[in-house]
XYZ file of N, CA and C in Angstrom:
795
model
N 0.842 -1.189 0.000
C 0.000 0.000 0.000
C 0.885 1.249 0.000
N 0.654 2.133 -0.951
C 1.410 3.373 -1.015
C 0.965 4.309 0.118
N 1.904 5.081 0.670
C 1.529 6.002 1.761
C 0.376 6.922 1.401
N 0.344 7.370 0.157
C -0.718 8.297 -0.244
C -2.078 7.623 -0.399
N -2.094 6.289 -0.439
C -3.355 5.555 -0.576
C -3.968 5.177 0.768
N -3.215 5.361 1.844
C -3.704 4.960 3.162
C -4.828 5.867 3.636
N -5.796 5.261 4.301
C -6.876 6.027 4.901
C -6.603 6.210 6.392
N -7.113 7.305 6.923
C -6.984 7.592 8.346
C -8.096 6.867 9.093
N -7.728 6.116 10.127
C -8.687 5.328 10.898
C -8.670 5.798 12.347
N -9.839 6.169 12.840
C -10.004 6.570 14.229
C -10.780 5.501 14.986
N -10.709 5.559 16.299
C -11.389 4.569 17.131
C -12.882 4.511 16.825
N -13.509 5.648 16.629
C -14.953 5.673 16.345
C -15.275 4.976 15.030
N -14.346 5.030 14.066
C -14.549 4.345 12.790
C -14.548 2.829 12.981
N -13.649 2.364 13.837
C -13.562 0.927 14.094
C -14.833 0.433 14.770
N -15.277 1.146 15.794
C -16.496 0.750 16.508
C -17.690 0.738 15.574
N -17.814 1.767 14.741
C -18.946 1.843 13.815
C -18.954 0.672 12.842
N -17.797 0.361 12.275
C -17.729 -0.734 11.294
C -17.974 -2.091 11.947
N -17.450 -2.285 13.152
C -17.676 -3.543 13.864
C -19.164 -3.740 14.126
N -19.834 -2.687 14.532
C -21.277 -2.785 14.768
C -22.037 -3.002 13.468
N -21.541 -2.413 12.378
C -22.210 -2.559 11.085
C -22.170 -3.995 10.560
N -21.200 -4.784 11.014
C -21.150 -6.185 10.582
C -21.799 -7.105 11.608
N -22.510 -6.540 12.572
C -23.347 -7.354 13.438
C -22.763 -7.758 14.763
N -21.646 -7.181 15.161
C -21.105 -7.472 16.490
C -21.861 -6.618 17.499
N -22.472 -7.276 18.475
C -23.295 -6.573 19.463
C -22.808 -6.910 20.866
N -23.274 -6.137 21.827
C -22.897 -6.366 23.213
C -23.317 -7.767 23.657
N -22.410 -8.454 24.324
C -22.669 -9.817 24.778
C -22.103 -10.888 23.867
N -21.638 -10.507 22.675
C -21.071 -11.487 21.745
C -19.724 -12.008 22.242
N -19.456 -13.273 21.934
C -18.118 -13.841 22.074
C -17.545 -13.966 20.664
N -16.400 -13.338 20.421
C -15.908 -13.176 19.052
C -14.443 -13.588 18.945
N -14.146 -14.452 17.978
C -12.770 -14.767 17.616
C -12.346 -13.784 16.537
N -11.288 -13.015 16.803
C -10.853 -11.955 15.911
C -9.517 -12.304 15.274
N -9.472 -12.167 13.943
C -8.228 -12.296 13.189
C -8.016 -10.975 12.468
N -6.840 -10.369 12.622
C -6.690 -8.987 12.183
C -5.301 -8.693 11.640
N -5.269 -7.852 10.606
C -4.023 -7.315 10.072
C -4.043 -5.805 10.260
N -3.206 -5.314 11.142
C -3.138 -3.883 11.396
C -2.658 -3.123 10.167
N -1.654 -3.649 9.483
C -1.053 -2.926 8.361
C -2.014 -2.752 7.191
N -3.040 -3.614 7.108
C -3.983 -3.524 5.996
C -4.976 -2.383 6.149
N -5.055 -1.797 7.328
C -6.127 -0.866 7.641
C -5.845 0.570 7.219
N -4.582 0.904 6.996
C -4.216 2.274 6.714
C -3.465 2.848 7.890
N -3.669 4.158 8.176
C -3.049 4.765 9.354
C -4.048 4.730 10.496
N -3.796 3.851 11.448
C -4.669 3.716 12.611
C -4.137 4.635 13.696
N -4.878 5.671 13.989
C -4.433 6.680 14.947
C -4.530 6.113 16.369
N -3.380 5.696 16.889
C -3.353 5.046 18.203
C -2.916 3.606 18.123
N -2.844 3.040 16.923
C -2.311 1.708 16.727
C -3.110 0.604 17.387
N -2.442 -0.486 17.784
C -3.134 -1.644 18.357
C -4.011 -1.312 19.555
N -3.601 -0.353 20.344
C -4.353 -0.036 21.559
C -5.794 0.340 21.254
N -6.013 1.217 20.282
C -7.390 1.657 20.036
C -8.217 0.573 19.358
N -7.549 -0.324 18.630
C -8.281 -1.440 18.027
C -8.827 -2.352 19.123
N -7.990 -2.692 20.088
C -8.427 -3.547 21.194
C -9.516 -2.855 22.003
N -9.317 -1.581 22.294
C -10.341 -0.846 23.030
C -11.671 -0.858 22.286
N -11.634 -0.651 20.973
C -12.857 -0.625 20.173
C -13.560 -1.975 20.179
N -12.787 -3.052 20.038
C -13.369 -4.396 20.054
C -14.047 -4.683 21.386
N -13.370 -4.345 22.469
C -13.924 -4.608 23.793
C -15.158 -3.756 24.061
N -15.152 -2.515 23.610
C -16.324 -1.663 23.797
C -17.513 -2.178 22.991
N -17.252 -2.655 21.779
C -18.342 -3.174 20.953
C -18.961 -4.426 21.573
N -18.141 -5.296 22.158
C -18.644 -6.530 22.773
C -19.274 -6.268 24.136
N -18.882 -5.182 24.792
C -19.492 -4.819 26.060
C -19.025 -5.665 27.239
N -19.541 -5.325 28.401
C -19.122 -5.989 29.638
C -19.478 -7.471 29.655
N -20.540 -7.857 28.964
C -20.958 -9.258 28.936
C -20.401 -10.020 27.742
N -19.597 -9.358 26.928
C -19.016 -10.004 25.758
C -17.592 -10.461 26.006
N -17.015 -11.125 25.004
C -15.648 -11.636 25.104
C -14.967 -11.520 23.755
N -13.747 -11.064 23.754
C -12.920 -11.031 22.550
C -11.792 -12.044 22.709
N -11.578 -12.856 21.680
C -10.514 -13.858 21.687
C -9.668 -13.689 20.429
N -8.373 -13.911 20.553
C -7.454 -13.846 19.421
C -6.442 -14.977 19.502
N -5.944 -15.426 18.344
C -4.837 -16.393 18.369
C -3.559 -15.703 18.810
N -2.824 -16.336 19.712
C -1.548 -15.793 20.194
C -0.466 -16.873 20.066
N -0.430 -17.499 18.926
C 0.433 -18.654 18.720
C 1.915 -18.302 18.799
N 2.671 -19.228 19.359
C 4.129 -19.122 19.439
C 4.722 -20.369 18.785
N 4.405 -20.514 17.487
C 4.705 -21.770 16.782
C 6.194 -21.987 16.520
N 7.033 -21.001 16.816
C 8.476 -21.253 16.745
C 8.888 -22.278 17.794
N 8.027 -22.482 18.807
C 8.288 -23.469 19.848
C 7.773 -24.832 19.397
N 8.252 -25.256 18.249
C 7.999 -26.591 17.710
C 9.328 -27.159 17.230
N 9.353 -28.444 16.980
C 10.593 -29.076 16.532
C 11.065 -28.455 15.224
N 12.351 -28.121 15.124
C 12.873 -27.540 13.879
C 12.615 -28.399 12.641
N 12.508 -29.712 12.817
C 12.275 -30.565 11.660
C 10.908 -30.328 11.036
N 10.002 -29.646 11.771
C 8.684 -29.311 11.228
C 8.747 -28.133 10.265
N 9.902 -27.502 10.169
C 10.066 -26.398 9.228
C 9.925 -25.018 9.828
N 9.708 -24.935 11.144
C 9.451 -23.635 11.760
C 10.721 -22.786 11.901
N 11.876 -23.422 11.784
C 13.149 -22.692 11.798
C 13.861 -22.923 10.462
N 13.114 -22.678 9.388
C 13.600 -22.970 8.045
C 14.860 -22.184 7.686
N 15.060 -21.048 8.339
C 16.199 -20.199 7.998
C 17.494 -20.648 8.685
N 17.394 -21.637 9.605
C 18.567 -22.072 10.360
C 19.100 -23.402 9.822
N 20.422 -23.594 9.836
C 21.009 -24.836 9.324
C 20.645 -26.029 10.191
N 20.577 -27.178 9.576
C 20.156 -28.386 10.279
C 21.089 -28.740 11.435
N 22.367 -28.381 11.306
C 23.294 -28.722 12.380
C 23.007 -27.952 13.667
N 22.147 -26.933 13.598
C 21.754 -26.206 14.804
C 20.504 -26.780 15.470
N 19.820 -27.682 14.811
C 18.505 -28.099 15.281
C 18.539 -28.688 16.685
N 19.506 -29.547 16.970
C 19.546 -30.160 18.296
C 19.827 -29.113 19.374
N 20.640 -28.138 19.037
C 20.914 -27.055 19.988
C 19.639 -26.263 20.265
N 18.843 -26.043 19.222
C 17.570 -25.342 19.392
C 16.645 -26.152 20.301
N 16.569 -27.457 20.057
C 15.724 -28.321 20.896
C 16.133 -28.239 22.368
N 17.402 -28.144 22.605
C 17.907 -28.159 23.978
C 17.817 -26.798 24.664
N 17.673 -25.723 23.891
C 17.791 -24.389 24.477
C 16.614 -23.458 24.243
N 15.662 -23.855 23.389
C 14.529 -22.951 23.170
C 13.776 -22.750 24.495
N 13.424 -21.499 24.851
C 12.779 -21.263 26.151
C 11.441 -21.980 26.277
N 11.168 -22.482 27.457
C 9.874 -23.113 27.719
C 8.771 -22.071 27.626
N 7.624 -22.502 27.132
C 6.474 -21.609 27.027
C 6.047 -21.112 28.401
N 5.882 -19.800 28.487
C 5.366 -19.163 29.693
C 4.302 -18.183 29.222
N 3.039 -18.476 29.488
C 1.955 -17.679 28.921
C 1.994 -16.218 29.349
N 2.729 -15.918 30.411
C 2.832 -14.525 30.854
C 3.770 -13.722 29.971
N 4.815 -14.353 29.412
C 5.853 -13.586 28.725
C 6.177 -14.056 27.313
N 5.866 -15.300 26.950
C 6.243 -15.798 25.630
C 5.586 -14.969 24.531
N 6.376 -14.400 23.621
C 5.797 -13.570 22.571
C 5.093 -14.401 21.507
N 4.222 -13.752 20.765
C 3.575 -14.390 19.632
C 4.542 -14.460 18.455
N 4.266 -15.349 17.504
C 5.048 -15.440 16.274
C 4.154 -15.119 15.083
N 4.429 -14.033 14.414
C 3.721 -13.577 13.205
C 2.208 -13.469 13.377
N 1.755 -13.211 14.586
C 0.326 -13.006 14.823
C -0.073 -11.542 14.648
N 0.912 -10.669 14.553
C 0.632 -9.258 14.362
C 0.713 -8.454 15.640
N 0.794 -7.131 15.461
C 0.984 -6.237 16.595
C -0.219 -6.202 17.527
N -1.418 -6.390 16.985
C -2.616 -6.339 17.822
C -2.650 -7.536 18.764
N -2.438 -8.728 18.235
C -2.431 -9.932 19.078
C -1.305 -9.883 20.093
N -0.155 -9.338 19.701
C 0.976 -9.251 20.624
C 0.641 -8.351 21.805
N -0.057 -7.246 21.564
C -0.480 -6.395 22.676
C -1.604 -7.050 23.466
N -2.508 -7.715 22.769
C -3.691 -8.286 23.395
C -3.349 -9.354 24.415
N -2.293 -10.140 24.181
C -1.972 -11.268 25.063
C -1.672 -10.809 26.486
N -1.205 -9.563 26.644
C -0.892 -9.056 27.979
C -1.803 -7.900 28.372
N -2.949 -7.789 27.715
C -3.912 -6.742 28.046
C -4.441 -6.961 29.467
N -4.725 -5.885 30.217
C -5.274 -6.072 31.571
C -6.515 -6.966 31.564
N -6.491 -7.996 32.397
C -7.606 -8.925 32.470
C -7.574 -10.051 31.471
N -6.520 -10.123 30.653
C -6.444 -11.172 29.630
C -6.112 -12.524 30.247
N -6.733 -13.561 29.712
C -6.381 -14.950 30.000
C -5.752 -15.533 28.738
N -4.722 -16.342 28.920
C -4.056 -16.985 27.781
C -3.977 -18.477 28.037
N -4.220 -19.246 26.997
C -4.254 -20.696 27.182
C -2.844 -21.273 27.308
N -2.787 -22.538 27.730
C -1.519 -23.165 28.091
C -0.804 -23.871 26.949
N -1.363 -23.876 25.752
C -0.678 -24.616 24.688
C 0.604 -23.890 24.290
N 1.733 -24.588 24.253
C 3.022 -23.922 24.043
C 3.241 -23.384 22.637
N 2.467 -23.850 21.672
C 2.656 -23.398 20.289
C 1.399 -22.786 19.682
N 0.211 -23.167 20.170
C -1.053 -22.777 19.522
C -2.008 -22.097 20.507
N -1.483 -21.241 21.339
C -2.318 -20.611 22.356
C -3.284 -19.592 21.771
N -4.300 -19.275 22.562
C -5.199 -18.156 22.294
C -5.260 -17.316 23.560
N -5.652 -16.061 23.401
C -5.883 -15.181 24.544
C -7.285 -14.615 24.439
N -7.869 -14.297 25.573
C -9.229 -13.765 25.592
C -9.387 -12.768 26.727
N -10.272 -11.801 26.496
C -10.620 -10.807 27.509
C -12.136 -10.699 27.539
N -12.704 -10.714 28.732
C -14.142 -10.541 28.854
C -14.794 -11.614 29.701
N -16.104 -11.646 29.653
C -16.906 -12.498 30.537
C -16.528 -13.965 30.443
N -16.318 -14.486 29.247
C -16.053 -15.915 29.060
C -14.577 -16.226 28.825
N -13.699 -15.285 29.129
C -12.283 -15.447 28.801
C -11.648 -16.638 29.505
N -11.891 -16.770 30.807
C -11.278 -17.872 31.545
C -11.788 -19.218 31.039
N -13.093 -19.309 30.795
C -13.686 -20.546 30.290
C -13.078 -20.939 28.943
N -12.930 -19.980 28.054
C -12.441 -20.277 26.706
C -10.992 -20.741 26.698
N -10.189 -20.238 27.597
C -8.750 -20.484 27.534
C -8.247 -21.598 28.445
N -9.043 -22.032 29.404
C -8.537 -23.020 30.350
C -8.496 -24.420 29.724
N -7.574 -25.245 30.236
C -7.462 -26.667 29.861
C -7.267 -26.849 28.356
N -6.313 -26.091 27.807
C -5.956 -26.249 26.389
C -4.833 -27.270 26.305
N -5.207 -28.518 26.103
C -4.282 -29.633 26.230
C -3.324 -29.737 25.041
N -2.137 -30.286 25.303
C -1.104 -30.427 24.275
C -1.613 -31.118 23.019
N -2.298 -32.238 23.201
C -2.709 -33.047 22.061
C -4.038 -32.619 21.459
N -4.706 -31.699 22.103
C -6.035 -31.283 21.650
C -6.022 -29.800 21.308
N -5.431 -29.478 20.159
C -5.275 -28.080 19.775
C -6.590 -27.476 19.320
N -7.328 -28.231 18.484
C -8.517 -27.680 17.847
C -9.768 -28.549 18.002
N -9.704 -29.615 18.776
C -10.822 -30.548 18.859
C -11.783 -30.243 19.988
N -12.565 -31.259 20.370
C -13.572 -31.109 21.425
C -12.923 -30.652 22.721
N -13.441 -29.587 23.304
C -12.900 -29.054 24.534
C -11.810 -28.015 24.340
N -11.411 -27.780 23.105
C -10.415 -26.745 22.808
C -11.076 -25.375 22.845
N -10.289 -24.298 22.833
C -10.895 -22.959 22.836
C -11.876 -22.711 21.696
N -11.561 -23.169 20.492
C -12.497 -22.894 19.389
C -13.750 -23.761 19.493
N -13.639 -24.936 20.114
C -14.832 -25.742 20.363
C -15.700 -25.093 21.437
N -15.080 -24.503 22.434
C -15.844 -23.798 23.466
C -16.549 -22.574 22.891
N -15.899 -21.895 21.943
C -16.545 -20.774 21.269
C -17.777 -21.249 20.501
N -17.676 -22.424 19.890
C -18.814 -23.035 19.192
C -19.964 -23.267 20.165
N -19.659 -23.781 21.348
C -20.691 -24.023 22.361
C -21.362 -22.723 22.806
N -20.611 -21.612 22.769
C -21.161 -20.313 23.142
C -21.916 -19.646 21.986
N -21.971 -20.315 20.828
C -22.579 -19.739 19.630
C -21.912 -18.408 19.291
N -20.578 -18.444 19.253
C -19.792 -17.247 19.009
C -19.730 -16.848 17.550
N -18.998 -15.786 17.313
C -18.829 -15.248 15.968
C -17.349 -15.181 15.615
N -17.086 -15.045 14.320
C -15.727 -14.859 13.816
C -15.682 -13.515 13.106
N -14.648 -12.747 13.374
C -14.461 -11.446 12.740
C -13.118 -11.436 12.034
N -13.149 -11.262 10.710
C -11.937 -11.179 9.898
C -11.730 -9.722 9.513
N -10.614 -9.143 9.903
C -10.323 -7.745 9.617
C -9.053 -7.680 8.774
N -9.230 -7.507 7.477
C -8.090 -7.389 6.579
C -7.342 -8.675 6.327
N -7.948 -9.816 6.647
C -7.320 -11.119 6.406
C -8.323 -12.050 5.741
N -7.808 -13.153 5.175
C -8.651 -14.113 4.490
C -8.964 -15.327 5.340
N -9.640 -16.271 4.723
C -10.026 -17.489 5.425
C -8.834 -18.373 5.763
N -7.702 -18.142 5.144
C -6.519 -18.915 5.502
C -6.077 -18.644 6.933
N -6.546 -17.525 7.506
C -6.244 -17.203 8.898
C -7.365 -17.608 9.846
N -8.416 -18.189 9.339
C -9.620 -18.469 10.126
C -9.479 -19.806 10.844
N -8.935 -19.773 12.055
C -8.624 -21.013 12.765
C -9.854 -21.806 13.175
N -11.037 -21.200 13.153
C -12.244 -21.956 13.497
C -12.476 -23.117 12.539
N -11.960 -23.011 11.320
C -12.132 -24.111 10.367
C -11.357 -25.341 10.824
N -10.354 -25.150 11.670
C -9.643 -26.312 12.211
C -10.549 -27.172 13.094
N -11.583 -26.583 13.665
C -12.547 -27.396 14.409
C -13.264 -28.345 13.464
N -13.542 -27.874 12.262
C -14.128 -28.756 11.245
C -13.147 -29.855 10.854
N -11.848 -29.520 10.764
C -10.821 -30.550 10.536
C -10.961 -31.674 11.557
N -11.120 -31.286 12.820
C -11.175 -32.266 13.902
C -12.456 -33.086 13.862
N -13.557 -32.494 13.426
C -14.856 -33.179 13.439
C -15.110 -34.031 12.198
N -14.540 -33.641 11.087
C -14.837 -34.311 9.819
C -14.108 -35.650 9.699
N -14.685 -36.526 8.872
C -14.038 -37.788 8.529
C -13.625 -37.724 7.060
N -12.345 -37.983 6.774
C -11.850 -37.970 5.400
C -10.631 -38.882 5.307
N -10.378 -39.460 4.141
C -9.363 -40.511 4.023
C -7.963 -40.123 4.478
N -7.550 -38.881 4.226
C -6.176 -38.488 4.543
C -5.990 -38.004 5.980
N -7.035 -38.037 6.785
C -6.954 -37.548 8.161
C -5.990 -38.424 8.967
N -5.064 -37.765 9.674
C -4.102 -38.540 10.453
C -3.471 -37.656 11.526
N -2.868 -38.286 12.498
C -2.162 -37.599 13.565
C -0.675 -37.524 13.262
N -0.016 -36.545 13.877
C 1.436 -36.438 13.794
C 1.982 -36.212 15.197
N 3.294 -36.334 15.338
C 3.941 -36.035 16.604
C 4.628 -34.683 16.507
N 4.390 -33.846 17.513
C 5.043 -32.556 17.595
C 5.773 -32.465 18.932
N 6.719 -31.545 19.017
C 7.484 -31.372 20.254
C 7.611 -29.895 20.562
N 7.598 -29.566 21.849
C 7.715 -28.184 22.298
C 8.425 -28.138 23.640
N 8.992 -26.984 23.950
C 9.588 -26.757 25.261
C 8.501 -26.263 26.209
N 8.301 -26.970 27.307
C 7.261 -26.624 28.277
C 7.840 -26.681 29.686
N 7.104 -26.091 30.603
C 7.475 -26.167 32.017
C 6.739 -27.328 32.669
N 7.482 -28.235 33.278
C 6.914 -29.369 34.003
C 7.431 -29.287 35.434
N 6.502 -29.038 36.354
C 6.875 -28.836 37.762
C 7.957 -27.770 37.903
N 7.817 -26.715 37.100
C 8.735 -25.585 37.187
C 10.040 -25.754 36.442
N 10.240 -26.894 35.781
C 11.483 -27.144 35.054
C 11.210 -27.288 33.562
N 12.140 -26.757 32.747
C 11.998 -26.849 31.303
C 12.189 -28.281 30.827
N 11.261 -28.745 30.000
C 11.391 -30.055 29.370
C 10.985 -29.968 27.911
N 11.641 -30.751 27.077
C 11.289 -30.872 25.660
C 10.332 -32.050 25.547
N 9.058 -31.765 25.283
C 8.001 -32.769 25.369
C 7.445 -33.075 23.979
N 7.271 -34.343 23.697
C 6.681 -34.775 22.432
C 5.250 -35.236 22.676
N 4.357 -34.829 21.788
C 2.937 -35.150 21.931
C 2.330 -35.421 20.562
N 1.246 -36.181 20.559
C 0.555 -36.519 19.308
C -0.667 -35.631 19.136
N -0.861 -35.136 17.926
C -1.997 -34.266 17.663
C -2.432 -34.396 16.207
N -3.599 -33.876 15.887
C -4.130 -33.949 14.533
C -3.283 -33.122 13.577
N -2.962 -33.681 12.417
C -2.252 -32.938 11.383
C -3.231 -32.016 10.669
N -2.898 -30.742 10.599
C -3.703 -29.766 9.871
C -2.765 -28.830 9.126
N -3.230 -28.291 7.989
C -2.377 -27.341 7.278
C -3.132 -26.117 6.758
N -4.446 -26.194 6.598
C -5.220 -25.041 6.185
C -5.098 -24.662 4.731
N -4.521 -25.534 3.903
C -4.266 -25.141 2.513
C -5.542 -24.962 1.690
N -6.660 -25.546 2.137
C -7.911 -25.379 1.390
C -8.890 -24.436 2.093
N -8.432 -23.697 3.085
C -9.341 -22.836 3.855
C -9.930 -21.702 3.021
N -9.156 -21.135 2.114
C -9.691 -20.080 1.251
C -10.810 -20.630 0.369
N -10.607 -21.820 -0.152
C -11.628 -22.455 -0.988
C -12.892 -22.739 -0.174
N -12.714 -23.217 1.034
C -13.857 -23.455 1.921
C -14.588 -22.150 2.194
N -13.843 -21.102 2.476
C -14.452 -19.817 2.773
C -15.247 -19.254 1.611
N -14.712 -19.360 0.413
C -15.433 -18.852 -0.753
C -16.718 -19.649 -0.987
N -16.653 -20.965 -0.799
C -17.859 -21.790 -0.944
C -18.879 -21.447 0.134
N -18.411 -21.207 1.331
C -19.301 -20.830 2.432
C -20.028 -19.527 2.121
N -19.325 -18.563 1.588
C -19.925 -17.262 1.308
C -20.981 -17.323 0.205
N -20.927 -18.349 -0.641
C -21.937 -18.489 -1.692
C -23.309 -18.834 -1.131
N -23.334 -19.481 0.038
C -24.610 -19.949 0.558
C -25.055 -19.334 1.866
N -24.211 -18.489 2.447
C -24.543 -17.936 3.754
C -24.391 -16.415 3.741
N -25.126 -15.794 4.646
C -25.089 -14.340 4.755
C -23.861 -13.915 5.548
N -22.981 -13.180 4.888
C -21.765 -12.675 5.512
C -21.884 -11.162 5.589
N -21.728 -10.619 6.773
C -21.794 -9.165 6.940
C -20.438 -8.556 6.584
N -20.461 -7.516 5.761
C -19.232 -6.875 5.292
C -19.262 -5.370 5.536
N -18.074 -4.815 5.777
C -17.909 -3.372 5.889
C -16.422 -3.091 5.685
N -16.051 -1.845 5.776
C -14.645 -1.468 5.681
C -14.230 -0.702 6.932
N -13.002 -0.950 7.362
C -12.328 -0.095 8.332
C -11.117 0.460 7.605
N -11.138 1.720 7.260
C -10.060 2.268 6.466
C -9.942 1.524 5.157
N -8.760 0.961 4.904
C -8.524 0.211 3.671
C -8.887 -1.264 3.781
N -9.300 -1.712 4.959
C -9.518 -3.143 5.199
C -10.973 -3.559 5.038
N -11.187 -4.609 4.260
C -12.481 -5.275 4.256
C -12.607 -6.077 5.539
N -13.751 -5.947 6.218
C -13.997 -6.776 7.391
C -15.239 -7.620 7.147
N -15.208 -8.831 7.687
C -16.315 -9.774 7.518
C -16.610 -10.446 8.838
N -17.884 -10.602 9.149
C -18.261 -11.357 10.342
C -19.193 -12.488 9.942
N -19.164 -13.539 10.730
C -19.985 -14.723 10.445
C -20.252 -15.456 11.749
N -21.293 -16.264 11.743
C -21.569 -17.125 12.879
C -20.633 -18.327 12.808
N -19.913 -18.573 13.886
C -18.923 -19.639 13.857
C -19.562 -21.004 13.645
N -20.715 -21.240 14.258
C -21.374 -22.546 14.090
C -21.707 -22.814 12.637
N -22.238 -21.813 11.952
C -22.578 -21.996 10.544
C -21.339 -22.319 9.730
N -20.256 -21.606 9.992
C -19.017 -21.849 9.260
C -18.485 -23.252 9.514
N -18.409 -23.650 10.780
C -17.848 -24.954 11.119
C -18.713 -26.075 10.564
N -20.022 -25.977 10.728
C -20.911 -27.029 10.228
C -20.810 -27.154 8.716
N -20.755 -26.027 8.020
C -20.580 -26.066 6.566
C -19.244 -26.693 6.198
N -18.175 -26.290 6.899
C -16.841 -26.776 6.566
C -16.707 -28.278 6.769
N -17.381 -28.824 7.782
C -17.344 -30.279 7.983
C -17.872 -30.992 6.743
N -19.012 -30.563 6.255
C -19.582 -31.181 5.052
C -18.704 -31.004 3.845
N -18.159 -29.805 3.668
C -17.284 -29.541 2.522
C -16.047 -30.437 2.563
N -15.437 -30.540 3.726
C -14.227 -31.353 3.865
C -14.514 -32.819 3.572
N -15.610 -33.330 4.102
C -15.935 -34.741 3.887
C -16.232 -35.023 2.422
N -16.737 -34.040 1.713
C -17.073 -34.221 0.300
C -15.880 -34.021 -0.624
N -14.947 -33.191 -0.233
C -13.896 -32.772 -1.177
C -12.476 -33.240 -0.860
N -12.195 -33.533 0.403
C -10.820 -33.959 0.695
C -10.628 -35.436 0.410
N -9.468 -35.745 -0.070
C -9.148 -37.140 -0.378
C -8.465 -37.792 0.810
């Protein structure tokens, strides 16, 4: 985006657009956001978080992915820029996940600020955590087990139980982690588990722990999203230069389960 093409975005603009796509007080919302896509946001990540929380109100909840996926085995490709002869050293020395201080990896400036926002709860998964603020924050983030990243009892499954919503701000369906719940629920021939490893704290001591979990990659999420939009009502608006879209998470997940079972090999 050229500097001269950027639009000026104020907090009131964000609140207005969020409300225009159907976010109301009391909603529980999973938010995926690109700050840089919006233009010049006067106040940066802070006013975006404030606007989201004000739109959801005291009885609402905002949740965001706060993944620290660099805390995975180098053989998974997460340290692609480092030589293989360093991999064992990385395994032995990568810091254990600490939800209070571990930074996000490529989640963006908004999620990075959000994880330590006053009153925020962050889940315990060392690589695929989420953070939440609001009425249902503790419920959504607690008991995020190593092997159960996106399945029954995970944060996105709990959002489904709350009949929550998904808000995409300047990003596509490839960032829509709720579709991973459909991955977990659907039956398809190529579905399989893999082993992953992360540095975690066990009784206060760092350990390199290996665990089994569902293999997911999200490579068909854009296709799923486009098919979903053909048959369902998606609320759209703009915040500055960013297209924003909101949807009911249950509708998306239920549709995606059927799509995956019909189309994946």
